[in-house]
Short mmCIF file of C-alpha atoms in Angstrom, two decimals:
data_model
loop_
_atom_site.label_atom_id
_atom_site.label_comp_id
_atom_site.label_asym_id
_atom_site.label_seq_id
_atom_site.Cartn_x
_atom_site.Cartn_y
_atom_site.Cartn_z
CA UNK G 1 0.00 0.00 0.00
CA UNK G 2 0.82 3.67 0.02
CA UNK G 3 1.16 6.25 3.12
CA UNK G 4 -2.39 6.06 3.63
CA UNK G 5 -2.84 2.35 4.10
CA UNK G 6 -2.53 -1.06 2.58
CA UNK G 7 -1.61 -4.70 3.06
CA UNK G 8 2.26 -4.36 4.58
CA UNK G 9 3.26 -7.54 4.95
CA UNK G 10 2.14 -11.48 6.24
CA UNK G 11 2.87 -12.83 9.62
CA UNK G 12 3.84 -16.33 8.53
CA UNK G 13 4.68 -19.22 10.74
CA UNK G 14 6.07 -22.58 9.19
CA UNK G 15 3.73 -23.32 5.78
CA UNK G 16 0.95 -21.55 7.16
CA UNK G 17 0.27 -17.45 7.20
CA UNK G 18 -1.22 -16.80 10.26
CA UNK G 19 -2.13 -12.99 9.95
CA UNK G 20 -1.68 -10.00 7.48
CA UNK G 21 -0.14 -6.74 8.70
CA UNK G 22 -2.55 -3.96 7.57
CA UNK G 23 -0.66 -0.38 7.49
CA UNK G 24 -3.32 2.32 8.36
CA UNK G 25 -1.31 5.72 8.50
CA UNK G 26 1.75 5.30 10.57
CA UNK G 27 -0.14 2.34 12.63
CA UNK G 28 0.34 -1.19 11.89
CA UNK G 29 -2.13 -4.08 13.08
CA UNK G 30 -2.29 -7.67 12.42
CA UNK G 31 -5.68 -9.36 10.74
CA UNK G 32 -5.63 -13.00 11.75
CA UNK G 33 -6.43 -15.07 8.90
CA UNK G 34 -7.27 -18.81 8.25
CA UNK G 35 -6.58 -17.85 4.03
CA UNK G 36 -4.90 -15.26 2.13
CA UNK G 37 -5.23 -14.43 -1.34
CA UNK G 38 -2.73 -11.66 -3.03
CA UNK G 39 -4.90 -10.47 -5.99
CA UNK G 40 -3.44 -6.74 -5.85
CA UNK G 41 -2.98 -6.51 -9.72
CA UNK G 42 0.34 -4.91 -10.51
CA UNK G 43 1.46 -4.23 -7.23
CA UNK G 44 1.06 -8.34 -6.17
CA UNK G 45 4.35 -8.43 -6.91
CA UNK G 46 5.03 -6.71 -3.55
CA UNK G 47 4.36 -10.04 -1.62
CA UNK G 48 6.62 -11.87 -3.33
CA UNK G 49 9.12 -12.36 -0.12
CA UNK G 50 6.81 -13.56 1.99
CA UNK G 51 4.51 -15.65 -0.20
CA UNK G 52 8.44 -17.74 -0.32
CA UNK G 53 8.02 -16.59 -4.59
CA UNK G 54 10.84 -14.84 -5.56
CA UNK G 55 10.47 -15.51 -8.76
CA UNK G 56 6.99 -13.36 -8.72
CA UNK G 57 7.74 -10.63 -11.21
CA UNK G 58 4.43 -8.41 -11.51
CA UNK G 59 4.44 -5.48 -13.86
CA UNK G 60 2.47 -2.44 -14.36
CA UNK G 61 1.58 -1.55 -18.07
CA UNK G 62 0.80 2.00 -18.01
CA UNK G 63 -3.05 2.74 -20.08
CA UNK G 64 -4.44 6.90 -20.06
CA UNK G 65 -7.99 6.60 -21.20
CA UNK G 66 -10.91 9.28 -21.59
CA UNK G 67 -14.48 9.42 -20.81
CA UNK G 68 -15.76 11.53 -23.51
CA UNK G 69 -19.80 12.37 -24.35
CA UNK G 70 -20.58 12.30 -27.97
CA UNK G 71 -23.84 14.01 -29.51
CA UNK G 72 -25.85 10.61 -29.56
CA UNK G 73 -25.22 7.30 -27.75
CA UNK G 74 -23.39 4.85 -29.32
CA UNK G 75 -23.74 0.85 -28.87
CA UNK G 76 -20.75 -0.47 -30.78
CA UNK G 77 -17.23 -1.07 -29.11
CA UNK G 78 -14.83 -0.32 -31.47
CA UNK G 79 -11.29 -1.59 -31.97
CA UNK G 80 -8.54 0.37 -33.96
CA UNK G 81 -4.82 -1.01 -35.43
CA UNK G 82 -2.35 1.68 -35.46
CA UNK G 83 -2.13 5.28 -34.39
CA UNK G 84 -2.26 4.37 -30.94
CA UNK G 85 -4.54 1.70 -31.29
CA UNK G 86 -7.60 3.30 -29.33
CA UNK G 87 -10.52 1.02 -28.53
CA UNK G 88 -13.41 2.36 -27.70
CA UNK G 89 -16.09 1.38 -25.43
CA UNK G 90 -19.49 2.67 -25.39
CA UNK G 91 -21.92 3.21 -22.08
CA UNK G 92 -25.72 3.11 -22.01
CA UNK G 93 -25.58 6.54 -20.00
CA UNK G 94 -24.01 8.06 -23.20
CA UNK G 95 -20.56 8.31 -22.07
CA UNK G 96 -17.71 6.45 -24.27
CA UNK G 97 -14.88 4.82 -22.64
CA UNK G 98 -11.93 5.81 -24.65
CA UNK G 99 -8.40 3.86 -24.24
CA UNK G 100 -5.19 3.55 -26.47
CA UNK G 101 -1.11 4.58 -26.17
CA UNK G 102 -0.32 2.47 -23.78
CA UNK G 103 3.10 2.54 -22.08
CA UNK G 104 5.60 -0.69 -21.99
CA UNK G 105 5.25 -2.80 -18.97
CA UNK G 106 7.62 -1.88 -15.85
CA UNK G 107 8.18 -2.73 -12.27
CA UNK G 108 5.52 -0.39 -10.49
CA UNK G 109 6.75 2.78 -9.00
CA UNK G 110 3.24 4.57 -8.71
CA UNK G 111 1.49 3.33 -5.15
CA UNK G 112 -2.35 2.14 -5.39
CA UNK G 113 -4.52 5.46 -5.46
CA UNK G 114 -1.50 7.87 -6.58
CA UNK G 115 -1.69 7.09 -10.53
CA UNK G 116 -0.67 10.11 -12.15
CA UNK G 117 -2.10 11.28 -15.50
CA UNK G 118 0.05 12.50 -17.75
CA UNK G 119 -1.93 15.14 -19.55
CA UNK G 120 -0.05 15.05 -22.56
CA UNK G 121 -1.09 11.24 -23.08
CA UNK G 122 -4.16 12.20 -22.66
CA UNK G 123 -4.46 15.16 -24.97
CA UNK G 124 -2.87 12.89 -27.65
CA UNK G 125 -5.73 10.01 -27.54
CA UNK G 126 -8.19 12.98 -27.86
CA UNK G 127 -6.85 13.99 -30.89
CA UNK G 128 -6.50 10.89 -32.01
CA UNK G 129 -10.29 9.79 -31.63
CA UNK G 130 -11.39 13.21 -33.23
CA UNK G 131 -8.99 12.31 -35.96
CA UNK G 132 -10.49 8.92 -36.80
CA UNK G 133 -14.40 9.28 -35.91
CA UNK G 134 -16.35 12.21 -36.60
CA UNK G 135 -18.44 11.40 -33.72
CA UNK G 136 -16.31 12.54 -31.48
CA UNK G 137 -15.23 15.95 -33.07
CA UNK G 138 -17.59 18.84 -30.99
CA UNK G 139 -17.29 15.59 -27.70
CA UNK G 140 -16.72 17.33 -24.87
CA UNK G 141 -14.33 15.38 -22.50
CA UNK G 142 -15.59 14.31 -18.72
CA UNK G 143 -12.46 12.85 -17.50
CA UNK G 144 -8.79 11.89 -18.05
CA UNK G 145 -7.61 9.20 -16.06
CA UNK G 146 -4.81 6.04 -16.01
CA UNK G 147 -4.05 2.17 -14.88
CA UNK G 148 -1.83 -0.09 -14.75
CA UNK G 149 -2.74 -3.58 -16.40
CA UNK G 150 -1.17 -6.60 -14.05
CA UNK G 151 1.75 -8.09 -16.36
CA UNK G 152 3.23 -11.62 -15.01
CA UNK G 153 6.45 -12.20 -16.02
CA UNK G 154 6.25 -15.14 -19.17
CA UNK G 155 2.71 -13.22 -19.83
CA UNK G 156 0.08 -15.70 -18.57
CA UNK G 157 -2.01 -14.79 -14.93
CA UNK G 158 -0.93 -16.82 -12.22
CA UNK G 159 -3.18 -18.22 -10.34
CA UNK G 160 -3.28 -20.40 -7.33
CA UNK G 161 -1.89 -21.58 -4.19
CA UNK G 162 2.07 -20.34 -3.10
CA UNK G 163 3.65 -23.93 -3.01
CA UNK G 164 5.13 -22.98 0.07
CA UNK G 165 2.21 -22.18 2.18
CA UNK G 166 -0.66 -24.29 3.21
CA UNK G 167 -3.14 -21.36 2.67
CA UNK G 168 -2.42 -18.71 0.98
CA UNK G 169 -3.18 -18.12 -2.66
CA UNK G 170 -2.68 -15.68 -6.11
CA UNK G 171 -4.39 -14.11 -8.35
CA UNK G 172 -3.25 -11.95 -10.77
CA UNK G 173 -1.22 -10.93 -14.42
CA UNK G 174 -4.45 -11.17 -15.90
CA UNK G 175 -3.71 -7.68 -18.45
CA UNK G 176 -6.64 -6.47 -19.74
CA UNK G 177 -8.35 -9.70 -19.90
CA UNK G 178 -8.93 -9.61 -16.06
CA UNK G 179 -12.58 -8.37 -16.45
CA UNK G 180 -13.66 -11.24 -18.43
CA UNK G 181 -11.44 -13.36 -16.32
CA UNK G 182 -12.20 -12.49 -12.63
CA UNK G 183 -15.86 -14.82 -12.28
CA UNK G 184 -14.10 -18.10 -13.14
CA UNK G 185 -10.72 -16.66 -11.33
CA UNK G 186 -12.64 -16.10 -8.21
CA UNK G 187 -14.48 -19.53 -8.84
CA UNK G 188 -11.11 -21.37 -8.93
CA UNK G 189 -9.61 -19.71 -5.99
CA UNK G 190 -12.85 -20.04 -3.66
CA UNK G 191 -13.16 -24.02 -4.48
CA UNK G 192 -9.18 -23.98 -3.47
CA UNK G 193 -9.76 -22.56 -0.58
CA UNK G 194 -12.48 -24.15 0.46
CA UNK G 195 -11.87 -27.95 -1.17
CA UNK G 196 -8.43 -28.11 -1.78
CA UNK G 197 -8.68 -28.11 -5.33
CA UNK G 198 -10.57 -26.26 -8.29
CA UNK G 199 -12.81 -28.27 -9.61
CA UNK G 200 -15.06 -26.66 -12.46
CA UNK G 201 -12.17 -24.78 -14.09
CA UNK G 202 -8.57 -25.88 -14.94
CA UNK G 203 -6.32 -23.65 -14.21
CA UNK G 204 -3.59 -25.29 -13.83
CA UNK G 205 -1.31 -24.22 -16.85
CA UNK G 206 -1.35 -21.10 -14.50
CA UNK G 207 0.22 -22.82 -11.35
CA UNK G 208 1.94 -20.69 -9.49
CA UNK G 209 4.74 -23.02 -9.04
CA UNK G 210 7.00 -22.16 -12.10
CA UNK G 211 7.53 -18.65 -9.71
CA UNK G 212 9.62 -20.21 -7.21
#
């Protein structure tokens, strides 16, 4: 986490973490826990000591996007090659979803809630958009904003239990598929928890394992 708060740590005794340190300000408390999943996106990587994975290379891939408001609403999403490659992403309230230039993935240096937008990114996909579709040309924009998309090192999510605790589990380097992917994630991860083994999805080409 940041100054403000955030996980800070586990409290782990043999194969088994017994708590979580929780950072609030300046003051630090234990959470007992019986399980423990990281799923903290680009920043999992930050566990990596005491999950016993020091292999556990998370990235951050940098995405600005726009929420822009075009004369009519629009129902397609639209995917472009080149220039950026913007997608776009239409809302029933009106408002499009506008995303492109993203930035190569790096070890994150931005804490969770302290994303800075560069306005120049920003400004650039605007242009861009107004370039390509006239429906955006007179769209005012609401808001400029940025991510980071989780990047596991080798590319796939990993997903599963640390091999060298009893009970504590990961979930993330989805990218941007990690909408689409977070029902049968969460799925898998509850019936480990819970049964000792996912049962109505495979994930094991995802084992955490190859991380140690």
């Amino acid at each position: 986490g940041g100054a403000g708060s955030g996980a800070d740590g586990g409290g782990v005794a043999g194969d088994r973490v017994r708590a979580v340190r929780v950072r609030v300000g300046e003051r630090v408390q234990e959470m007992p826990a019986r399980a423990v999943v990281v799923a903290m996106g680009p920043w999992s990587g930050k566990a990596a000591n005491w999950l016993r994975m020091p292999k556990l290379n998370v990235f951050g891939q940098k995405y600005h996007s726009v929420l822009m408001r075009p004369n009519r609403v629009l129902s397609q999403a639209v995917f472009f090659q080149g220039l950026g490659d913007p997608e776009v992403y239409p809302r029933p309230d009106g408002e499009v979803y506008v995303t492109g230039f993203p930035d190569s993935p790096e070890p994150m240096r931005e804490e969770p809630g302290q994303v800075q937008v560069r306005p120049e990114v920003a400004q650039r996909l605007v242009k861009t958009i107004r370039q390509i579709s006239s429906e955006f040309v007179d769209a005012p924009v609401v808001l400029e904003q940025a991510c980071h998309l989780p990047i596991a090192s080798g590319g796939d999510p990993v997903i599963g239990r640390a091999p060298a605790l009893q009970n504590a589990f990961v979930a993330t380097g989805h990218s941007c598929w990690g909408i689409l992917n977070a029902p049968a994630t969460g799925v898998a991860i509850a019936e480990m928890i819970v049964d000792g083994k996912s049962s109505s999805v495979d994930v094991s080409a995802f084992d955490p394992s190859k991380f140690m």
